[in-house]
Tab-separated table of C-alpha atoms in Angstrom:
chain	number	residue	atom	x	y	z
A	1381	MET	CA	90.972	110.958	103.020
A	1382	PRO	CA	89.977	107.108	104.352
A	1383	ASP	CA	88.710	106.803	107.698
A	1384	VAL	CA	89.621	105.125	110.877
A	1385	THR	CA	88.723	104.161	113.728
A	1386	THR	CA	90.198	102.938	116.932
A	1387	LEU	CA	88.137	99.492	118.654
A	1388	LYS	CA	88.396	98.861	122.563
A	1389	ASN	CA	90.824	96.830	121.635
A	1390	GLY	CA	93.206	98.935	119.973
A	1391	LEU	CA	92.152	97.306	116.728
A	1392	ARG	CA	92.850	100.323	114.026
A	1393	VAL	CA	89.961	99.727	111.122
A	1394	ILE	CA	90.967	101.944	107.978
A	1395	SER	CA	88.803	102.223	104.680
A	1396	GLU	CA	88.933	104.135	101.815
A	1397	ASN	CA	85.465	103.975	99.750
A	1398	ALA	CA	85.223	104.021	95.682
A	1399	PRO	CA	81.973	103.291	94.945
A	1400	HIS	CA	82.763	103.037	91.353
A	1401	LEU	CA	84.359	99.876	91.402
A	1402	GLU	CA	82.622	96.402	92.455
A	1403	SER	CA	85.477	94.783	94.167
A	1404	THR	CA	87.020	95.376	98.169
A	1405	ALA	CA	90.829	94.162	98.729
A	1406	VAL	CA	90.752	94.123	103.117
A	1407	GLY	CA	92.898	92.411	105.166
A	1408	ILE	CA	94.700	92.305	108.151
A	1409	TRP	CA	98.712	93.998	108.901
A	1410	VAL	CA	100.795	92.578	111.672
A	1411	ASP	CA	103.768	94.762	113.208
A	1412	THR	CA	105.424	92.161	113.355
A	1413	GLY	CA	107.940	90.520	111.309
A	1414	ALA	CA	111.669	88.884	111.130
A	1415	ARG	CA	113.151	91.293	112.845
A	1416	HIS	CA	111.474	90.879	115.869
A	1417	GLU	CA	112.558	87.231	116.557
A	1418	PRO	CA	114.993	85.600	118.277
A	1419	ALA	CA	118.069	84.407	117.344
A	1420	ALA	CA	116.383	80.394	117.960
A	1421	LEU	CA	112.969	81.654	116.106
A	1422	ASN	CA	114.179	83.024	112.945
A	1423	GLY	CA	111.747	81.922	110.281
A	1424	ILE	CA	108.626	81.744	112.547
A	1425	SER	CA	107.170	85.038	111.177
A	1426	HIS	CA	107.351	83.857	107.444
A	1427	MET	CA	106.233	80.155	108.665
A	1428	LEU	CA	103.800	81.312	110.764
A	1429	GLU	CA	102.443	83.248	108.326
A	1430	HIS	CA	102.293	79.596	105.838
A	1431	MET	CA	100.785	77.582	108.532
A	1432	ALA	CA	97.394	80.360	108.745
A	1433	PHE	CA	96.160	78.882	105.336
A	1434	LYS	CA	96.601	75.385	107.381
A	1435	GLY	CA	93.295	74.759	108.532
A	1436	THR	CA	91.324	76.418	111.218
A	1437	GLU	CA	89.873	74.638	114.927
A	1438	ARG	CA	86.203	75.246	111.568
A	1439	ARG	CA	88.167	74.571	107.502
A	1440	SER	CA	90.619	72.542	106.505
A	1441	ALA	CA	93.140	73.735	104.213
A	1442	ARG	CA	91.020	72.950	101.270
A	1443	THR	CA	88.371	74.213	102.933
A	1444	ILE	CA	89.707	77.166	102.660
A	1445	ALA	CA	90.843	77.751	99.896
A	1446	GLU	CA	88.074	76.620	98.213
A	1447	GLU	CA	85.374	79.311	99.713
A	1448	ILE	CA	87.335	82.220	98.944
A	1449	GLU	CA	88.054	80.767	94.971
A	1450	SER	CA	84.040	79.640	94.889
A	1451	VAL	CA	83.074	83.548	95.016
A	1452	GLY	CA	85.739	84.708	92.801
A	1453	GLY	CA	88.697	86.313	95.192
A	1454	HIS	CA	91.564	85.168	95.739
A	1455	LEU	CA	93.960	85.140	99.784
A	1456	ASN	CA	97.274	85.247	100.609
A	1457	ALA	CA	99.729	86.656	102.867
A	1458	TYR	CA	103.698	87.533	103.455
A	1459	THR	CA	106.150	88.872	105.507
A	1460	SER	CA	108.671	91.459	105.582
A	1461	ARG	CA	111.334	92.484	108.529
A	1462	GLU	CA	109.207	94.419	110.265
A	1463	GLN	CA	105.302	93.444	109.298
A	1464	THR	CA	103.124	90.167	108.682
A	1465	ALA	CA	99.943	90.276	106.368
A	1466	TYR	CA	96.822	88.578	105.569
A	1467	TYR	CA	94.828	90.148	102.794
A	1468	ALA	CA	92.138	89.295	100.580
A	1469	ARG	CA	90.859	90.794	97.241
A	1470	VAL	CA	87.309	90.026	96.642
A	1471	LEU	CA	83.789	91.763	95.132
A	1472	LYS	CA	82.019	94.491	96.932
A	1473	ASP	CA	79.221	91.444	98.521
A	1474	ASP	CA	82.052	88.330	99.467
A	1475	VAL	CA	83.520	91.316	102.025
A	1476	PRO	CA	82.079	89.571	105.027
A	1477	LEU	CA	82.951	86.109	103.785
A	1478	ALA	CA	86.792	87.514	103.090
A	1479	LEU	CA	86.705	89.015	107.001
A	1480	ASP	CA	85.814	85.450	108.335
A	1481	ILE	CA	88.061	83.221	106.925
A	1482	VAL	CA	90.659	85.961	107.430
A	1483	SER	CA	89.643	86.752	111.199
A	1484	ASP	CA	89.373	83.080	111.629
A	1485	ILE	CA	92.843	82.242	110.460
A	1486	LEU	CA	94.330	84.470	112.719
A	1487	GLN	CA	92.375	83.569	115.706
A	1488	HIS	CA	91.443	79.800	115.648
A	1489	SER	CA	94.226	78.303	113.252
A	1490	THR	CA	94.881	74.185	115.240
A	1491	PHE	CA	98.382	74.015	113.519
A	1492	GLU	CA	98.269	70.245	113.409
A	1493	PRO	CA	101.200	68.049	113.255
A	1494	ASP	CA	101.048	66.615	109.865
A	1495	GLU	CA	100.146	70.176	108.410
A	1496	LEU	CA	103.191	71.345	110.019
A	1497	GLU	CA	105.714	68.498	108.549
A	1498	ARG	CA	104.167	69.254	105.733
A	1499	GLU	CA	104.763	73.215	105.615
A	1500	ARG	CA	108.044	72.549	107.015
A	1501	ALA	CA	108.774	70.724	103.960
A	1502	VAL	CA	107.579	73.104	101.420
A	1503	ILE	CA	108.935	76.208	103.439
A	1504	VAL	CA	112.599	74.337	103.158
A	1505	GLN	CA	112.207	74.185	99.757
A	1506	GLU	CA	111.108	78.137	99.435
A	1507	ILE	CA	114.323	78.184	100.737
A	1508	GLY	CA	116.752	75.871	98.780
A	1509	GLN	CA	115.060	77.641	95.652
A	1510	ALA	CA	116.458	81.289	96.956
A	1511	GLU	CA	119.648	79.883	98.014
A	1512	ASP	CA	119.436	78.580	93.797
A	1513	THR	CA	118.465	82.331	92.869
A	1514	PRO	CA	121.301	83.898	93.138
A	1515	ASP	CA	120.194	88.004	92.506
A	1516	ASP	CA	117.660	87.510	95.465
A	1517	ILE	CA	120.487	85.484	98.042
A	1518	VAL	CA	122.498	88.516	97.300
A	1519	PHE	CA	120.848	90.835	98.927
A	1520	ASP	CA	120.587	88.417	101.926
A	1521	LEU	CA	124.406	88.216	102.185
A	1522	PHE	CA	124.564	91.766	102.115
A	1523	GLN	CA	121.841	92.602	104.671
A	1524	GLU	CA	123.922	90.343	106.674
A	1525	ALA	CA	127.021	92.313	106.045
A	1526	ALA	CA	125.524	95.960	106.771
A	1527	TYR	CA	123.151	94.548	109.786
A	1528	PRO	CA	125.938	92.198	111.619
A	1529	ASP	CA	124.949	89.759	114.559
A	1530	GLN	CA	121.178	90.981	114.607
A	1531	PRO	CA	118.146	90.060	114.033
A	1532	VAL	CA	117.323	92.551	110.826
A	1533	GLY	CA	120.203	90.870	109.097
A	1534	ARG	CA	119.160	87.567	109.460
A	1535	PRO	CA	117.144	86.089	106.732
A	1536	ILE	CA	113.109	86.242	106.293
A	1537	LEU	CA	112.715	83.060	105.199
A	1538	GLY	CA	114.812	81.671	108.198
A	1539	THR	CA	117.683	78.837	108.041
A	1540	GLU	CA	116.476	74.440	107.289
A	1541	GLU	CA	117.930	73.711	109.994
A	1542	LEU	CA	115.550	75.930	112.439
A	1543	VAL	CA	112.465	75.871	110.134
A	1544	ARG	CA	112.941	72.065	111.519
A	1545	SER	CA	112.998	72.531	114.804
A	1546	PHE	CA	109.906	74.774	115.106
A	1547	GLY	CA	107.177	73.239	116.766
A	1548	ARG	CA	103.321	73.294	117.818
A	1549	PRO	CA	104.132	75.043	120.863
A	1550	GLU	CA	106.629	77.519	119.100
A	1551	LEU	CA	103.868	78.856	116.582
A	1552	VAL	CA	101.456	79.522	119.327
A	1553	GLY	CA	104.028	81.004	121.925
A	1554	TYR	CA	105.469	83.754	119.652
A	1555	MET	CA	101.738	84.608	117.657
A	1556	GLY	CA	100.586	84.934	121.722
A	1557	THR	CA	103.152	87.488	121.710
A	1558	HIS	CA	103.245	89.275	119.076
A	1559	TYR	CA	99.342	89.582	117.847
A	1560	HIS	CA	97.909	91.283	119.796
A	1561	ALA	CA	95.275	93.824	118.526
A	1562	PRO	CA	97.042	97.877	119.326
A	1563	ASN	CA	99.895	95.740	116.524
A	1564	MET	CA	97.584	95.308	114.648
A	1565	VAL	CA	95.486	97.497	111.772
A	1566	LEU	CA	92.443	96.105	109.702
A	1567	ALA	CA	92.164	98.003	105.945
A	1568	ALA	CA	90.089	97.705	103.725
A	1569	ALA	CA	89.545	99.524	99.348
A	1570	GLY	CA	86.957	99.791	96.884
A	1571	ARG	CA	83.251	99.457	97.487
A	1572	ILE	CA	83.079	100.004	101.358
A	1573	ASP	CA	80.949	100.891	103.771
A	1574	HIS	CA	83.504	101.958	106.640
A	1575	GLY	CA	80.306	101.266	109.111
A	1576	ALA	CA	79.099	98.112	107.956
A	1577	LEU	CA	83.147	97.297	108.254
A	1578	VAL	CA	83.887	98.693	111.416
A	1579	ALA	CA	80.246	96.652	112.651
A	1580	GLU	CA	82.307	93.143	111.281
A	1581	ALA	CA	85.814	93.918	112.679
A	1582	GLU	CA	84.070	94.157	115.947
A	1583	ARG	CA	82.103	91.176	115.462
A	1584	ARG	CA	85.199	88.967	114.066
A	1585	PHE	CA	88.416	90.664	116.163
A	1586	GLY	CA	86.826	92.110	119.508
A	1587	THR	CA	88.118	89.621	121.367
A	1588	LEU	CA	91.455	89.908	120.230
A	1589	PRO	CA	93.785	90.300	123.291
A	1590	ALA	CA	94.877	93.596	123.750
A	1591	GLY	CA	98.228	93.631	124.865
A	1592	SER	CA	101.094	95.501	123.893
A	1593	ASN	CA	103.594	94.317	121.347
A	1594	HIS	CA	107.714	93.464	122.258
A	1595	GLY	CA	110.062	96.191	120.324
A	1596	PRO	CA	112.730	94.591	118.654
A	1597	GLU	CA	115.897	95.269	118.900
A	1598	ALA	CA	117.602	98.574	117.062
A	1599	ALA	CA	119.498	98.352	114.086
A	1600	ARG	CA	122.454	98.973	114.359
A	1601	TYR	CA	124.665	99.625	110.542
A	1602	ALA	CA	127.336	98.452	110.717
A	1603	GLY	CA	129.056	97.962	107.612
A	1604	GLY	CA	131.987	95.932	105.599
A	1605	ASP	CA	132.272	93.315	103.231
A	1606	GLN	CA	131.331	89.699	102.165
A	1607	ARG	CA	131.832	87.928	99.081
A	1608	GLU	CA	130.863	83.709	98.040
A	1609	ASN	CA	133.581	82.695	95.432
A	1610	LYS	CA	130.688	80.425	93.316
A	1611	ASP	CA	130.607	78.634	89.719
A	1612	LEU	CA	128.188	81.273	88.385
A	1613	GLU	CA	127.732	82.300	84.964
A	1614	GLN	CA	128.046	86.041	86.513
A	1615	VAL	CA	129.072	88.065	89.743
A	1616	HIS	CA	126.255	89.669	91.197
A	1617	PHE	CA	126.891	92.182	93.883
A	1618	VAL	CA	125.284	95.068	95.669
A	1619	ALA	CA	126.696	97.854	97.335
A	1620	GLY	CA	125.818	99.890	99.135
A	1621	PHE	CA	125.471	103.061	102.400
A	1622	PRO	CA	123.727	103.356	105.685
A	1623	GLY	CA	120.009	104.931	104.977
A	1624	ILE	CA	117.271	106.335	106.272
A	1625	ALA	CA	114.045	105.987	108.881
A	1626	TYR	CA	110.406	106.431	106.796
A	1627	ASP	CA	110.497	109.263	109.907
A	1628	ASP	CA	113.585	111.403	108.840
A	1629	PRO	CA	113.555	114.268	107.047
A	1630	ASP	CA	115.232	113.361	103.841
A	1631	TYR	CA	113.133	110.295	103.265
A	1632	TYR	CA	111.381	111.816	99.608
A	1633	VAL	CA	114.523	112.915	99.361
A	1634	SER	CA	116.266	109.475	98.929
A	1635	GLN	CA	113.938	108.148	97.058
A	1636	VAL	CA	114.636	110.821	94.229
A	1637	PHE	CA	117.873	110.617	94.752
A	1638	SER	CA	117.778	106.631	93.920
A	1639	THR	CA	115.418	107.090	91.383
A	1640	VAL	CA	117.928	109.518	89.198
A	1641	LEU	CA	121.248	107.818	89.845
A	1642	GLY	CA	119.329	103.729	89.331
A	1643	GLY	CA	115.404	104.087	88.548
A	1644	GLY	CA	114.713	103.781	85.459
A	1645	MET	CA	116.228	103.690	81.715
A	1646	SER	CA	116.681	107.199	81.575
A	1647	SER	CA	119.045	106.838	85.546
A	1648	ARG	CA	122.381	107.711	85.203
A	1649	LEU	CA	123.679	104.370	86.560
A	1650	PHE	CA	121.195	103.194	83.537
A	1651	GLN	CA	122.809	105.653	81.101
A	1652	GLU	CA	127.004	105.010	82.042
A	1653	VAL	CA	127.164	100.935	82.768
A	1654	ARG	CA	124.478	99.421	80.283
A	1655	GLU	CA	123.536	101.628	77.671
A	1656	LYS	CA	127.581	103.027	77.348
A	1657	ARG	CA	129.950	101.005	78.460
A	1658	GLY	CA	127.090	97.079	77.660
A	1659	LEU	CA	128.688	95.955	81.116
A	1660	CYS	CA	125.430	93.984	82.545
A	1661	TYR	CA	122.063	93.558	81.530
A	1662	SER	CA	120.246	94.411	85.161
A	1663	VAL	CA	121.586	97.734	86.985
A	1664	TYR	CA	119.564	99.165	89.341
A	1665	SER	CA	119.485	101.368	93.364
A	1666	PHE	CA	117.316	101.373	96.126
A	1667	ALA	CA	116.371	103.603	99.112
A	1668	SER	CA	114.800	101.158	101.452
A	1669	SER	CA	113.823	102.345	105.429
A	1670	LEU	CA	112.489	100.589	108.755
A	1671	THR	CA	111.359	102.186	111.495
A	1672	ASP	CA	115.008	103.384	112.776
A	1673	GLY	CA	117.303	103.339	110.110
A	1674	GLY	CA	117.756	102.039	106.398
A	1675	ILE	CA	119.431	101.071	103.851
A	1676	PHE	CA	120.809	102.445	100.697
A	1677	GLY	CA	122.496	100.131	97.661
A	1678	ILE	CA	122.816	99.431	94.287
A	1679	TYR	CA	122.755	96.132	92.712
A	1680	ALA	CA	124.216	94.511	89.328
A	1681	GLY	CA	124.784	91.216	87.730
A	1682	THR	CA	128.068	91.366	85.093
A	1683	GLY	CA	131.112	89.254	83.717
A	1684	GLU	CA	133.626	87.545	85.937
A	1685	THR	CA	136.322	90.176	84.042
A	1686	GLU	CA	133.685	93.149	83.399
A	1687	VAL	CA	133.404	94.044	87.249
A	1688	LYS	CA	136.521	95.623	86.650
A	1689	GLU	CA	135.203	97.968	85.454
A	1690	LEU	CA	131.915	97.918	86.456
A	1691	ILE	CA	132.851	99.324	90.000
A	1692	PRO	CA	134.387	101.977	89.068
A	1693	ALA	CA	132.295	103.028	86.779
A	1694	MET	CA	128.965	102.197	89.876
A	1695	ALA	CA	131.411	104.726	92.448
A	1696	GLY	CA	131.848	107.077	90.396
A	1697	GLU	CA	128.162	108.136	88.936
A	1698	LEU	CA	127.475	108.023	92.570
A	1699	ILE	CA	130.292	110.488	93.781
A	1700	LYS	CA	128.475	113.048	91.242
A	1701	LEU	CA	125.850	113.384	92.306
A	1702	ALA	CA	127.381	115.360	95.345
A	1703	ASP	CA	128.187	117.713	92.626
A	1704	PRO	CA	124.604	120.397	91.333
A	1705	ILE	CA	122.199	118.368	89.499
A	1706	PRO	CA	120.487	119.459	85.814
A	1707	GLU	CA	117.000	120.721	86.874
A	1708	ALA	CA	115.384	118.485	84.154
A	1709	GLU	CA	116.946	115.639	85.105
A	1710	VAL	CA	114.916	116.389	88.931
A	1711	ALA	CA	112.022	116.634	87.402
A	1712	ARG	CA	112.062	113.322	85.735
A	1713	ALA	CA	112.804	112.194	88.758
A	1714	ARG	CA	110.306	113.427	90.451
A	1715	ALA	CA	107.352	112.670	87.604
A	1716	GLN	CA	108.497	109.014	88.015
A	1717	LEU	CA	108.046	109.014	91.321
A	1718	LYS	CA	104.428	110.769	91.740
A	1719	ALA	CA	103.134	108.998	88.078
A	1720	GLY	CA	103.719	105.615	90.536
A	1721	LEU	CA	101.988	107.153	93.825
A	1722	LEU	CA	98.854	108.275	91.744
A	1723	MET	CA	98.551	105.359	89.515
A	1724	SER	CA	98.892	102.729	92.278
A	1725	LEU	CA	96.034	104.684	93.708
A	1726	GLU	CA	94.326	103.221	91.164
A	1727	ASN	CA	94.901	100.088	92.529
A	1728	PRO	CA	92.587	99.260	95.832
A	1729	SER	CA	95.183	96.421	96.935
A	1730	SER	CA	98.212	98.758	96.245
A	1731	ARG	CA	96.093	101.497	98.052
A	1732	CYS	CA	94.164	98.985	101.210
A	1733	GLU	CA	98.743	98.378	101.956
A	1734	GLN	CA	99.501	101.922	101.800
A	1735	PHE	CA	97.146	102.461	104.335
A	1736	ALA	CA	98.222	99.854	106.518
A	1737	ARG	CA	102.009	100.318	106.310
A	1738	GLN	CA	101.196	104.082	107.124
A	1739	MET	CA	98.562	103.512	110.107
A	1740	LEU	CA	101.410	100.994	111.253
A	1741	VAL	CA	104.533	103.019	111.166
A	1742	PHE	CA	103.006	106.732	111.425
A	1743	GLY	CA	99.439	105.913	113.093
A	1744	ARG	CA	98.059	108.024	110.719
A	1745	PRO	CA	97.259	107.710	107.187
A	1746	LEU	CA	99.237	110.095	104.354
A	1747	ALA	CA	96.828	112.100	101.984
A	1748	SER	CA	98.629	111.994	98.687
A	1749	ALA	CA	98.607	115.856	98.074
A	1750	GLU	CA	100.904	115.858	101.548
A	1751	ILE	CA	102.978	112.715	99.939
A	1752	ILE	CA	103.612	114.629	96.397
A	1753	ALA	CA	104.411	118.110	97.879
A	1754	ARG	CA	107.205	116.230	99.571
A	1755	VAL	CA	108.498	115.025	96.145
A	1756	GLU	CA	107.882	118.319	94.461
A	1757	ALA	CA	110.086	120.427	97.729
A	1758	VAL	CA	113.333	118.025	96.034
A	1759	ASP	CA	115.521	120.421	94.294
A	1760	SER	CA	119.177	120.028	93.023
A	1761	ALA	CA	120.049	121.031	96.365
A	1762	ALA	CA	118.827	118.688	98.903
A	1763	LEU	CA	119.877	115.917	96.738
A	1764	ASN	CA	123.371	116.731	96.941
A	1765	SER	CA	123.409	117.000	100.504
A	1766	PHE	CA	121.777	114.076	100.672
A	1767	ALA	CA	124.990	112.045	98.680
A	1768	VAL	CA	127.426	114.062	100.997
A	1769	ARG	CA	125.086	112.435	104.008
A	1770	LEU	CA	125.447	109.168	102.905
A	1771	LEU	CA	128.718	109.466	101.620
A	1772	ALA	CA	129.751	110.097	104.892
A	1773	GLY	CA	128.572	106.440	105.986
A	1774	THR	CA	130.882	102.900	105.904
A	1775	PRO	CA	130.210	101.363	102.677
A	1776	THR	CA	128.796	97.418	102.606
A	1777	LEU	CA	129.557	95.441	99.669
A	1778	THR	CA	128.581	91.966	98.384
A	1779	ALA	CA	128.826	89.795	95.661
A	1780	LEU	CA	128.077	86.256	95.240
A	1781	GLY	CA	129.956	84.011	91.827
A	1782	PRO	CA	133.308	84.342	90.090
A	1783	VAL	CA	134.399	86.976	92.318
A	1784	GLY	CA	138.681	86.834	91.722
A	1785	GLN	CA	138.146	90.031	89.910
A	1786	LEU	CA	136.597	91.897	92.495
A	1787	GLU	CA	138.006	94.641	93.906
A	1788	ASP	CA	139.250	94.300	97.895
A	1789	TYR	CA	136.976	95.951	99.924
A	1790	GLY	CA	139.724	98.428	100.689
A	1791	ALA	CA	139.762	99.364	97.818
A	1792	PHE	CA	136.327	99.802	96.979
A	1793	ALA	CA	135.833	102.098	100.717
A	1794	ALA	CA	139.033	104.036	99.675
A	1795	ARG	CA	136.570	105.374	95.997
A	1796	PHE	CA	134.220	106.896	98.723
A	1797	ARG	CA	136.947	109.456	100.825
């Protein structure tokens, strides 16, 4: 198990030493993301993540890149609906440098007007690229239909209009509201000494403010229908139901359930829809959780006429999971999940991220043996019960492309009654 220390200001430090490695992954995870944004600031978490690399009081944007790459390391970041992360991977002797850079960009970014203007243009290009990628944009439509008129249903990137409106005051204000030590986790995995890491954390992050975070607006799943007719080669659609939170007793049941339904080449959807009927190239299911809810969905891309057959085939495979499932099929899904977990533990970057997310969600690291035991406990009866629970919710259907032959929402919803 990793070591955990909480600094006086509330920053949690978690690390796991792997003495056989030569490198270390280290970073800061912040308990704020797109769902913490008011409507007028949608996209600012993502812009803040971008601007952190554009210069500090001590370093220019070029210097930041050169310093980390001069030691063969790399530095990156991402924004999700609930978290923002800034992380690095370096050789063991360069951890102090990585921590210095991460602490610098988090606490001393200058948000210079020229850099801000350039980065606005970059993010607008990123938004445009997403809009030109239908199997990405259909997920934004899905999120909006499932969670209408609330932060968790808005796009992480924001809109071009809003991104162009953000200035230095908005960035500084948002950071001051949400970037507090108790809302952050410093995580490391690889060749690392926990005592030395804590000492570095005290020195570099000890002055972070100790205020509390403003919790996000509660997620309120509604469901419904949203489709956009567009001149594309395929219909891209996502269909789903209300899912479950991370701390729900059925969390690992939902993961096994998704694996059985659409988690690989042996899954029911892949075999029935692609291999047997040849209706699409890509089809899969997903169980996505939040701290207070979640969503279960199925994605597929198919032809304009094939969608008429694909929808009932997909619905039929989902409904069948309320009936007894052969133990061999359940065991295969459990094995897939366990293997994925254990393989990820061999990568220090994956371990680092897992520890940070577990601390933010559960307040403690979860032992691998505990997770595997929960996966092993999932049986056919649990999957059947979850199917019944899932199908009792209001469905969501979103589609993008030549949607003229896609059945209406009423007919789709009636398939699950």
